[in-house]
Amino acid sequence: MKLLSLLCMMFSLYGFAQRPNVIYIMSDDHDAQAISAYDKSLLQTPSIDRIAREGIRFTRCFVGNSICSPARATLLTGQHSHKNGVKDNYTRFDSSRLTLPKRLQQAGYETALIGKWHLHSYPTGFDYWKILPGQGLYFDPRFINMQGDTITINGYATDVTTDEAISWLKQRRNSKPFVLLLHYKAPHRNFIPSLKYLEQFHTKTFAEPATLYADTAGRGSAWRMQTMSILRNMKLCSDLKVDPAYLQGDAENKPDEGEIAYYHATMNRIAEPDRSHIKAIYAERGKLLQQARPRGNELLKLKYQWYMQDYLACVASIDENVGRLLHYLDGSGLANNTAVMYTSDQGFYLGENGWFDKRFMYDVSMQTPLLMRWPHHIKPATTSNALVQNIDFAPTILNITGSPIPENMQGKSLVPLITGKKTDLKRPYLYYHYYEFPQDHTVLPHLGIRGERYKLIYFYTVKEWELYDLQTDPQEQKNLINSSQHQSLVNQLKKELQKLRDEYDDHEPAGDLH
Ligand code: SGN
Ligand code: CA
């Protein structure tokens, strides 16, 4: 390995640099607000921030369908959901498609995928892969390897997934450049931190978002129907790990058998002595509930804090592991010629509107973090406010590797933005289409466009439109669709929406949208 690094360094010194490598890191449900490069109010993420400090941070990166499998299919194809066939989490990805990794292989790259996959078919186009089945497990995760065997690797998923990535990098023997997709399972629900970070976070108190206690009065059907409420839908036992023993005498909060079984199964995966320590911390939550019997907003107040403690502790593990990976790149001589991207499959509600989960076209869940470092190509500490979208990721990776971008990819390369050649992509509106209903949180299907200032949304199964002015109302609390001053804008935006539907060739629902 030492010899290999020495050779790499000699090649770059003498200008025989190989084509660049790319490491694409994608966490699951990691909201930008939980990255200190975006927002310092919740936690510090020094290692993820380092990518931005030495590279670029996108402040307006969005997805086209804010949910897991569709985002992953978009990464592979550079296409919106209606084109790549994966509109929801239950659809199998057609693995015979000519995807990003296959195109990279054709271009002479070595390709690898480690971590969450969630596309139901086996991965194709990767020289190496090791995936977490389904959503994956936090403790002692199971992986499916290329032989089709399911193996258990002891440890905490975020640590283990990073170990696997570093050992793949270490054992590489060929001289090809590589693209590695590293997909963390964390911080997906049910949020189960490692003891180290639970100990750090369980005593912290976090500022409440302004809309934590928002209610549904005066809101549209989709808002009223969603089941993303921390108060009503986040479960005490399975989500917040309150020991069911403490809830037995509380008729209103008594967990059902399924939840109790889930709680025990989850805890039993944690090896001792950590399990006992973790359970002791969570027992405190149970004791508090047993004594205080909080209801309504008082209960929400507690649930929100516990949610944040667990979610952010999961994020802290990711940050530590991103640090480990960057450190390995530094030490191995790979850092100089490797572009590193950090993103998530979409944003996530951290209590705004009283919610968790994603799905909605509102900015909280439509936005996704995007940070990139590529030494000698990206000026350190650059910020881009350009409207970019996850359909752009595949074209960007192809462009970095010097490979052609095929016609059927609907996104654009971000390389002109990251290298400072351009400041925007001449694409005034981004397209969005969400489908999955009623699973898992009864969010009605909708589509729409997002521009610099305005967002138009159409919940077509109930024929309800929404318009938001993101400049005066960034939290999207005031639907302006019936405002008389905005009617000509509404008509113009409807035309823009139709234009984008034609351009992207999306004809569902059929006919004109009224
Ligand atoms: C699970 C979660 C849901 C979540 C979906 C999809 N429930 O079903 O809250 O929306 O995954 O998530 S849980 O009780 O199992 O945590 S996604 O990231 O795969 O889209
Ligand atoms: Ca997700």
Coordinates of C-alpha atoms and ligand atoms in Angstrom, one line a residue:
M1 CA 0.0 0.0 0.0
K2 CA 2.8 2.4 0.9
L3 CA 4.4 1.8 -2.5
L4 CA 1.1 2.5 -4.2
S5 CA 0.7 5.8 -2.4
L6 CA 4.2 6.7 -3.3
L7 CA 3.6 6.0 -7.0
C8 CA 0.3 8.0 -6.9
M9 CA 2.1 10.9 -5.4
M10 CA 4.9 10.7 -8.0
F11 CA 2.4 10.6 -10.8
S12 CA 0.6 13.7 -9.5
L13 CA 3.9 15.5 -9.0
Y14 CA 5.1 14.8 -12.5
G15 CA 1.7 15.7 -14.0
F16 CA 0.7 12.2 -15.0
A17 CA -2.3 12.4 -12.7
Q18 CA -4.9 9.8 -13.2
R19 CA -8.4 10.7 -13.9
P20 CA -10.0 11.7 -10.6
N21 CA -11.7 9.4 -8.2
V22 CA -15.1 10.2 -6.7
I23 CA -16.4 9.3 -3.3
Y24 CA -20.2 10.0 -3.1
I25 CA -21.4 9.9 0.5
M26 CA -25.2 9.8 1.0
S27 CA -26.8 9.6 4.4
D28 CA -30.4 8.7 4.9
D29 CA -32.8 11.5 6.1
H30 CA -30.0 13.8 7.1
D31 CA -31.5 17.3 7.1
A32 CA -29.2 20.3 6.2
Q33 CA -30.2 21.9 9.5
A34 CA -28.3 19.2 11.3
I35 CA -25.0 20.1 9.6
S36 CA -23.2 23.0 11.2
A37 CA -22.0 24.3 7.8
Y38 CA -25.6 25.1 7.2
D39 CA -26.9 25.8 10.7
K40 CA -25.0 26.0 13.9
S41 CA -28.0 25.8 16.3
L42 CA -28.4 22.1 16.7
L43 CA -24.9 20.4 16.7
Q44 CA -21.4 20.7 15.5
T45 CA -20.3 18.6 12.5
P46 CA -16.7 19.5 12.1
S47 CA -15.8 16.8 9.6
I48 CA -18.7 17.3 7.3
D49 CA -18.1 21.0 7.5
R50 CA -14.5 20.4 6.5
I51 CA -15.7 19.3 3.0
A52 CA -17.4 22.7 2.7
R53 CA -14.5 24.6 4.1
E54 CA -12.1 23.1 1.6
G55 CA -14.7 23.1 -1.2
I56 CA -18.2 24.2 -2.0
R57 CA -21.6 24.3 -0.2
F58 CA -24.8 24.4 -2.1
T59 CA -27.6 26.3 -0.3
R60 CA -30.3 25.5 -2.8
C61 CA -30.0 21.8 -3.6
F62 CA -33.3 20.0 -3.9
V63 CA -34.7 16.6 -4.7
G64 CA -37.4 15.8 -7.3
N65 CA -39.4 13.4 -5.0
S66 CA -38.6 13.5 -1.3
I67 CA -38.3 9.9 -0.4
C68 CA -35.7 7.2 -0.2
S69 CA -35.8 4.7 -3.1
P70 CA -36.8 7.3 -5.7
A71 CA -33.8 9.5 -4.7
R72 CA -31.5 6.5 -5.1
A73 CA -33.0 5.6 -8.5
T74 CA -32.4 9.2 -9.5
L75 CA -28.8 9.0 -8.5
L76 CA -28.3 6.0 -10.7
T77 CA -30.1 7.4 -13.7
G78 CA -30.0 11.2 -13.6
Q79 CA -33.7 11.1 -14.2
H80 CA -36.9 12.0 -12.4
S81 CA -39.0 9.2 -11.0
H82 CA -41.5 8.9 -13.8
K83 CA -38.6 8.2 -16.2
N84 CA -36.6 5.9 -14.0
G85 CA -39.6 3.9 -12.9
V86 CA -39.2 4.2 -9.2
K87 CA -41.9 6.5 -7.9
D88 CA -42.2 5.1 -4.4
N89 CA -40.4 2.9 -1.9
Y90 CA -42.1 -0.2 -3.0
T91 CA -41.0 -0.4 -6.6
R92 CA -38.2 -2.7 -7.8
F93 CA -35.5 -0.9 -9.7
D94 CA -35.0 -2.4 -13.2
S95 CA -31.4 -3.4 -12.9
S96 CA -31.0 -4.0 -16.6
R97 CA -31.0 -0.2 -17.2
L98 CA -27.8 1.5 -18.4
T99 CA -27.0 3.3 -15.1
L100 CA -24.3 5.7 -13.9
P101 CA -22.1 2.9 -12.5
K102 CA -22.3 1.0 -15.8
R103 CA -21.4 4.1 -17.8
L104 CA -18.4 4.6 -15.4
Q105 CA -17.3 1.0 -16.0
Q106 CA -17.5 1.6 -19.7
A107 CA -15.3 4.6 -19.2
G108 CA -12.7 2.5 -17.5
Y109 CA -13.6 3.2 -13.9
E110 CA -13.7 0.7 -11.0
T111 CA -17.1 1.1 -9.2
A112 CA -18.2 0.2 -5.7
L113 CA -21.3 0.5 -3.5
I114 CA -21.3 0.1 0.3
G115 CA -24.2 0.6 2.6
K116 CA -27.9 1.2 2.1
W117 CA -29.4 0.3 -1.3
H118 CA -33.2 0.0 -0.9
L119 CA -34.0 -0.6 -4.5
H120 CA -35.2 -4.2 -4.1
S121 CA -33.3 -5.7 -7.1
Y122 CA -29.6 -6.5 -6.6
P123 CA -27.1 -3.8 -7.6
T124 CA -25.6 -4.0 -11.1
G125 CA -22.8 -2.0 -12.6
F126 CA -20.6 -2.3 -9.5
D127 CA -17.3 -4.2 -9.5
Y128 CA -17.8 -4.5 -5.7
W129 CA -20.9 -4.1 -3.6
K130 CA -22.0 -4.9 0.0
I131 CA -25.5 -3.7 0.9
L132 CA -27.7 -3.4 3.9
P133 CA -30.9 -5.3 3.2
G134 CA -34.0 -3.0 3.3
Q135 CA -33.6 -0.2 5.8
G136 CA -30.7 -1.9 7.5
L137 CA -30.1 -2.3 11.2
Y138 CA -28.3 0.1 13.6
F139 CA -26.6 -2.6 15.7
D140 CA -24.8 -5.7 14.4
P141 CA -26.1 -4.9 10.9
R142 CA -26.6 -7.6 8.3
F143 CA -25.1 -7.1 4.9
I144 CA -25.7 -8.9 1.6
N145 CA -22.5 -9.6 -0.2
M146 CA -21.9 -10.2 -3.9
Q147 CA -22.2 -13.9 -3.5
G148 CA -25.7 -13.3 -2.3
D149 CA -24.9 -14.4 1.3
T150 CA -26.3 -12.5 4.2
I151 CA -23.7 -11.9 6.9
T152 CA -23.7 -10.1 10.2
I153 CA -21.0 -7.7 11.1
N154 CA -20.7 -6.8 14.8
G155 CA -20.7 -3.2 15.7
Y156 CA -22.6 0.1 15.1
A157 CA -23.9 0.5 11.5
T158 CA -22.3 3.8 10.8
D159 CA -18.9 2.6 12.1
V160 CA -19.1 -0.7 10.3
T161 CA -20.1 0.8 7.0
T162 CA -17.1 3.1 7.1
D163 CA -14.8 0.3 8.1
E164 CA -16.1 -1.6 5.0
A165 CA -15.5 1.4 2.8
I166 CA -11.9 2.0 4.1
S167 CA -11.0 -1.7 3.8
W168 CA -12.3 -1.7 0.2
L169 CA -10.1 1.3 -0.5
K170 CA -7.1 -0.4 1.2
Q171 CA -7.4 -3.6 -0.7
R172 CA -7.7 -2.1 -4.2
R173 CA -4.9 -3.5 -6.3
N174 CA -5.6 -2.2 -9.8
S175 CA -4.5 1.1 -11.3
K176 CA -8.0 2.2 -12.5
P177 CA -9.6 5.3 -11.1
F178 CA -12.6 4.6 -8.9
V179 CA -16.0 5.8 -8.0
L180 CA -17.3 4.7 -4.5
L181 CA -20.9 5.2 -3.4
L182 CA -21.0 5.1 0.4
H183 CA -24.6 5.1 1.7
Y184 CA -25.2 5.4 5.4
K185 CA -28.3 4.0 7.0
A186 CA -28.3 6.7 9.7
P187 CA -29.9 8.9 10.8
H188 CA -33.1 7.1 9.6
R189 CA -36.0 6.4 11.9
N190 CA -36.0 4.6 14.4
F191 CA -33.1 6.7 15.5
I192 CA -30.8 4.5 17.6
P193 CA -27.5 6.2 18.6
S194 CA -24.4 4.5 19.8
L195 CA -23.8 4.8 23.6
K196 CA -20.9 7.2 23.1
Y197 CA -23.1 9.8 21.5
L198 CA -26.3 9.1 23.4
E199 CA -24.3 9.9 26.5
Q200 CA -23.3 13.2 25.0
F201 CA -26.7 14.2 23.7
H202 CA -29.3 12.9 26.2
T203 CA -28.7 15.8 28.6
K204 CA -28.9 18.5 25.9
T205 CA -31.9 20.8 25.4
F206 CA -32.6 22.1 21.9
A207 CA -34.4 25.2 20.8
E208 CA -37.9 24.5 19.6
P209 CA -38.7 25.4 16.0
A210 CA -41.2 28.3 15.7
T211 CA -43.9 26.1 14.2
L212 CA -43.6 23.1 16.6
Y213 CA -47.1 23.7 18.0
A214 CA -48.7 24.6 14.6
D215 CA -52.1 23.1 14.2
T216 CA -54.1 22.1 11.1
A217 CA -56.8 24.8 11.3
G218 CA -57.2 26.6 8.0
R219 CA -54.7 24.3 6.2
G220 CA -55.3 22.3 3.1
S221 CA -56.4 18.6 2.9
A222 CA -52.8 17.3 2.6
W223 CA -51.7 19.1 5.7
R224 CA -54.8 17.8 7.6
M225 CA -54.3 14.2 6.4
Q226 CA -50.6 13.7 7.0
T227 CA -49.5 11.4 9.8
M228 CA -46.1 12.9 10.4
S229 CA -47.0 14.4 13.8
I230 CA -44.4 14.0 16.5
L231 CA -47.2 14.2 19.1
R232 CA -49.6 11.8 17.5
N233 CA -47.6 9.5 15.3
M234 CA -44.1 9.3 16.8
K235 CA -44.2 6.2 19.0
L236 CA -42.9 6.3 22.5
C237 CA -41.5 2.8 22.6
S238 CA -40.3 2.1 19.2
D239 CA -39.2 5.6 18.2
L240 CA -38.2 7.1 21.5
K241 CA -37.2 3.8 23.3
V242 CA -39.3 4.4 26.4
D243 CA -39.2 1.1 28.2
P244 CA -42.8 -0.3 27.9
A245 CA -42.7 -1.3 31.5
Y246 CA -43.1 2.3 32.5
L247 CA -46.2 2.8 30.3
Q248 CA -48.3 -0.1 31.5
G249 CA -50.5 2.0 33.8
D250 CA -51.0 4.8 31.3
A251 CA -54.1 3.9 29.2
E252 CA -53.5 6.7 26.7
N253 CA -49.9 5.9 26.0
K254 CA -49.9 2.1 26.4
P255 CA -47.9 0.5 23.6
D256 CA -49.4 -2.4 21.6
E257 CA -47.8 -5.8 21.5
G258 CA -46.0 -5.1 18.2
E259 CA -44.4 -2.0 19.6
I260 CA -43.3 -3.8 22.7
A261 CA -41.8 -6.7 20.7
Y262 CA -40.0 -4.2 18.5
Y263 CA -38.6 -2.4 21.5
H264 CA -37.1 -5.6 23.0
A265 CA -35.8 -6.9 19.7
T266 CA -34.0 -3.6 19.1
M267 CA -32.5 -3.4 22.5
N268 CA -31.4 -7.0 22.4
R269 CA -29.3 -6.4 19.3
I270 CA -27.0 -4.1 21.3
A271 CA -24.1 -5.9 22.9
E272 CA -23.4 -5.7 26.6
P273 CA -22.3 -3.7 28.5
D274 CA -23.5 -0.9 26.2
R275 CA -27.1 -2.3 26.2
S276 CA -27.5 -1.8 29.9
H277 CA -26.1 1.7 29.8
I278 CA -28.4 2.7 26.9
K279 CA -31.4 1.1 28.5
A280 CA -30.7 3.0 31.8
I281 CA -30.6 6.3 29.9
Y282 CA -33.9 5.5 28.2
A283 CA -35.4 4.3 31.5
E284 CA -35.2 7.9 32.6
R285 CA -37.6 8.9 29.9
G286 CA -40.0 6.2 31.1
K287 CA -39.8 7.4 34.8
L288 CA -40.5 10.9 33.7
L289 CA -43.6 9.9 31.8
Q290 CA -44.7 7.7 34.7
Q291 CA -44.4 10.5 37.2
A292 CA -45.5 13.6 35.2
R293 CA -48.1 12.0 32.8
P294 CA -47.7 14.9 30.4
R295 CA -50.4 15.4 27.8
G296 CA -50.9 17.5 24.7
N297 CA -48.2 20.2 24.2
E298 CA -46.4 19.1 27.4
L299 CA -45.9 15.7 25.9
L300 CA -44.9 17.1 22.6
K301 CA -42.3 19.3 24.3
L302 CA -40.7 16.2 25.8
K303 CA -41.0 14.1 22.6
Y304 CA -39.4 16.8 20.6
Q305 CA -36.3 16.9 22.9
W306 CA -36.0 13.1 22.9
Y307 CA -36.3 13.0 19.1
M308 CA -33.6 15.6 18.7
Q309 CA -31.3 13.9 21.2
D310 CA -31.5 10.6 19.4
Y311 CA -31.5 11.9 15.8
L312 CA -28.5 14.3 16.4
A313 CA -26.6 11.6 18.3
C314 CA -26.9 9.5 15.2
V315 CA -25.7 12.4 13.1
A316 CA -22.7 12.8 15.4
S317 CA -21.6 9.3 14.5
I318 CA -21.8 10.1 10.9
D319 CA -19.6 13.1 11.3
E320 CA -17.0 11.1 13.2
N321 CA -16.9 8.6 10.4
V322 CA -16.7 11.1 7.7
G323 CA -13.7 12.5 9.6
R324 CA -12.2 9.0 9.7
L325 CA -12.7 8.6 5.9
L326 CA -11.2 12.0 5.1
H327 CA -8.3 11.2 7.4
Y328 CA -7.7 8.0 5.5
L329 CA -7.7 9.8 2.2
D330 CA -5.2 12.3 3.5
G331 CA -2.9 9.6 4.8
S332 CA -3.1 7.4 1.7
G333 CA -2.3 10.1 -0.7
L334 CA -5.7 9.7 -2.3
A335 CA -7.1 13.1 -1.1
N336 CA -5.5 15.2 -3.8
N337 CA -7.1 13.4 -6.7
T338 CA -10.5 12.4 -5.2
A339 CA -13.6 14.5 -5.3
V340 CA -15.7 13.9 -2.2
M341 CA -19.5 14.7 -2.2
Y342 CA -21.7 14.7 0.9
T343 CA -25.5 14.7 0.6
S344 CA -28.6 12.9 1.8
D345 CA -31.5 11.2 0.0
Q346 CA -33.6 14.2 1.0
G347 CA -34.3 16.6 3.8
F348 CA -36.2 15.8 7.0
Y349 CA -38.6 17.5 9.3
L350 CA -37.0 18.3 12.7
G351 CA -40.1 19.5 14.4
E352 CA -41.2 22.2 12.0
N353 CA -45.0 22.1 11.7
G354 CA -44.8 19.6 14.6
W355 CA -43.6 17.0 12.1
F356 CA -41.0 14.3 11.5
D357 CA -40.4 12.5 8.1
K358 CA -40.3 14.1 4.6
R359 CA -42.3 13.6 1.4
F360 CA -43.8 17.2 1.1
M361 CA -42.6 19.6 -1.5
Y362 CA -42.1 22.2 1.2
D363 CA -38.5 23.4 1.4
V364 CA -37.7 21.5 4.7
S365 CA -38.0 18.1 3.0
M366 CA -37.4 19.1 -0.7
Q367 CA -34.0 20.6 0.2
T368 CA -31.0 18.2 0.6
P369 CA -27.5 19.1 1.8
L370 CA -24.8 19.1 -0.9
L371 CA -21.1 19.7 -0.1
M372 CA -18.2 18.9 -2.3
R373 CA -14.5 19.0 -2.1
W374 CA -12.2 18.5 -5.1
P375 CA -8.7 19.9 -4.5
H376 CA -7.3 22.1 -7.2
H377 CA -10.7 22.4 -8.9
I378 CA -13.0 23.9 -6.2
K379 CA -11.9 27.1 -4.5
P380 CA -12.1 26.6 -0.7
A381 CA -15.1 28.0 1.2
T382 CA -17.2 28.6 -1.9
T383 CA -20.9 28.9 -1.6
S384 CA -23.4 28.4 -4.4
N385 CA -27.0 29.6 -4.3
A386 CA -27.8 28.2 -7.7
L387 CA -31.0 26.1 -8.0
V388 CA -29.7 22.5 -8.3
Q389 CA -31.3 19.2 -8.0
N390 CA -30.5 15.5 -7.5
I391 CA -31.1 14.8 -11.2
D392 CA -27.8 16.7 -11.5
F393 CA -25.7 14.2 -9.4
A394 CA -25.2 11.6 -12.1
P395 CA -24.2 14.1 -14.8
T396 CA -21.8 15.8 -12.4
I397 CA -20.0 12.5 -11.5
L398 CA -19.8 11.6 -15.2
N399 CA -18.4 15.1 -15.9
I400 CA -15.8 15.0 -13.1
T401 CA -14.6 11.7 -14.5
G402 CA -14.4 13.1 -18.0
S403 CA -17.1 10.8 -19.3
P404 CA -19.9 11.9 -21.7
I405 CA -23.3 12.8 -20.3
P406 CA -26.0 10.8 -22.1
E407 CA -29.0 12.5 -23.7
N408 CA -31.5 10.6 -21.5
M409 CA -30.2 12.1 -18.3
Q410 CA -32.5 14.9 -17.3
G411 CA -30.0 16.7 -15.0
K412 CA -27.1 19.0 -15.8
S413 CA -23.5 18.8 -14.6
L414 CA -22.6 21.0 -11.7
V415 CA -19.0 21.2 -12.7
P416 CA -19.3 24.7 -14.2
L417 CA -20.7 25.8 -10.9
I418 CA -18.1 24.2 -8.7
T419 CA -15.2 25.4 -10.7
G420 CA -16.5 28.9 -10.8
K421 CA -17.1 29.1 -14.5
K422 CA -20.8 29.8 -14.1
T423 CA -23.0 31.0 -11.3
D424 CA -26.3 29.4 -12.3
L425 CA -27.6 26.7 -14.6
K426 CA -30.1 28.8 -16.5
R427 CA -32.9 26.7 -15.2
P428 CA -35.3 29.1 -13.4
Y429 CA -37.7 26.3 -12.0
L430 CA -37.1 22.9 -10.6
Y431 CA -39.7 20.2 -11.0
Y432 CA -41.1 18.0 -8.3
H433 CA -43.5 15.0 -8.2
Y434 CA -44.4 12.9 -5.1
Y435 CA -46.5 9.8 -5.5
E436 CA -46.5 7.4 -2.5
F437 CA -49.9 7.2 -0.8
P438 CA -51.2 6.1 1.6
Q439 CA -48.0 4.6 3.0
D440 CA -46.3 5.5 5.2
H441 CA -47.5 8.8 6.4
T442 CA -50.7 9.5 4.3
V443 CA -49.1 12.4 2.4
L444 CA -51.3 13.1 -0.7
P445 CA -49.6 12.9 -4.1
H446 CA -48.5 16.3 -5.5
L447 CA -46.4 18.0 -8.1
G448 CA -45.1 21.5 -8.6
I449 CA -42.3 23.9 -9.4
R450 CA -39.9 25.8 -7.3
G451 CA -38.2 29.0 -8.5
E452 CA -35.9 31.5 -6.8
R453 CA -38.9 33.2 -5.1
Y454 CA -42.1 31.3 -5.7
K455 CA -43.3 27.8 -5.3
L456 CA -46.5 26.4 -6.9
I457 CA -47.8 23.0 -5.6
Y458 CA -50.8 21.0 -6.9
F459 CA -52.3 18.2 -4.8
Y460 CA -54.1 16.7 -7.8
T461 CA -56.1 13.9 -6.2
V462 CA -58.0 16.5 -4.2
K463 CA -57.5 19.3 -6.8
E464 CA -56.0 21.8 -4.4
W465 CA -53.3 24.3 -5.3
E466 CA -50.8 26.1 -3.0
L467 CA -48.6 29.1 -3.7
Y468 CA -45.8 30.3 -1.5
D469 CA -43.7 33.4 -1.5
L470 CA -40.4 32.0 -0.2
Q471 CA -38.9 35.5 0.2
T472 CA -41.6 36.8 2.6
D473 CA -42.7 33.4 4.0
P474 CA -39.7 31.0 3.9
Q475 CA -41.5 28.7 6.3
E476 CA -44.3 28.3 3.8
Q477 CA -47.1 29.0 6.3
K478 CA -49.3 31.3 4.1
N479 CA -50.9 29.8 1.0
L480 CA -51.4 32.7 -1.4
I481 CA -53.3 30.7 -4.1
N482 CA -56.5 32.8 -3.5
S483 CA -54.8 36.1 -3.1
S484 CA -56.1 38.5 -5.6
Q485 CA -52.7 40.3 -6.1
H486 CA -51.2 37.0 -7.1
Q487 CA -53.6 35.8 -9.8
S488 CA -51.5 36.8 -12.8
L489 CA -48.4 35.2 -11.1
V490 CA -50.4 32.0 -10.5
N491 CA -51.4 31.8 -14.2
Q492 CA -47.8 32.4 -15.2
L493 CA -46.5 29.7 -12.9
K494 CA -49.1 27.3 -14.1
K495 CA -47.7 27.8 -17.6
E496 CA -44.2 27.3 -16.3
L497 CA -45.3 24.1 -14.7
Q498 CA -46.8 22.8 -17.9
K499 CA -43.6 23.7 -19.7
L500 CA -41.6 21.7 -17.3
R501 CA -44.0 18.7 -17.5
D502 CA -43.6 18.8 -21.3
E503 CA -39.8 19.2 -21.1
Y504 CA -39.4 16.3 -18.6
D505 CA -42.1 14.3 -20.4
D506 CA -44.3 13.7 -17.3
H507 CA -47.9 13.1 -18.3
E508 CA -49.4 11.9 -15.0
P509 CA -52.0 12.9 -14.2
A510 CA -53.1 13.1 -17.8
G511 CA -54.6 16.2 -19.3
D512 CA -54.5 19.8 -18.3
L513 CA -54.1 20.6 -14.6
H514 CA -57.0 22.6 -13.2
Ligands
SGN1 C1 -40.2 3.5 7.6 C2 -40.5 4.5 8.6 C3 -41.2 5.7 8.0 C4 -40.5 6.2 6.8 C5 -40.3 5.1 5.8 C6 -39.6 5.5 4.6 N1 -41.2 4.0 9.7 O1 -41.4 2.9 7.2 O2 -41.4 6.7 9.0 O3 -41.3 7.2 6.2 O4 -39.5 4.1 6.5 O5 -38.3 6.0 4.8 S1 -40.4 3.1 10.8 O6 -41.3 3.0 12.0 O7 -40.0 1.9 10.3 O8 -39.2 3.9 11.2 S2 -37.4 6.0 3.6 O9 -36.2 6.7 4.1 O10 -37.1 4.7 3.3 O11 -38.0 6.7 2.5
CA2 CA -34.5 8.6 3.4

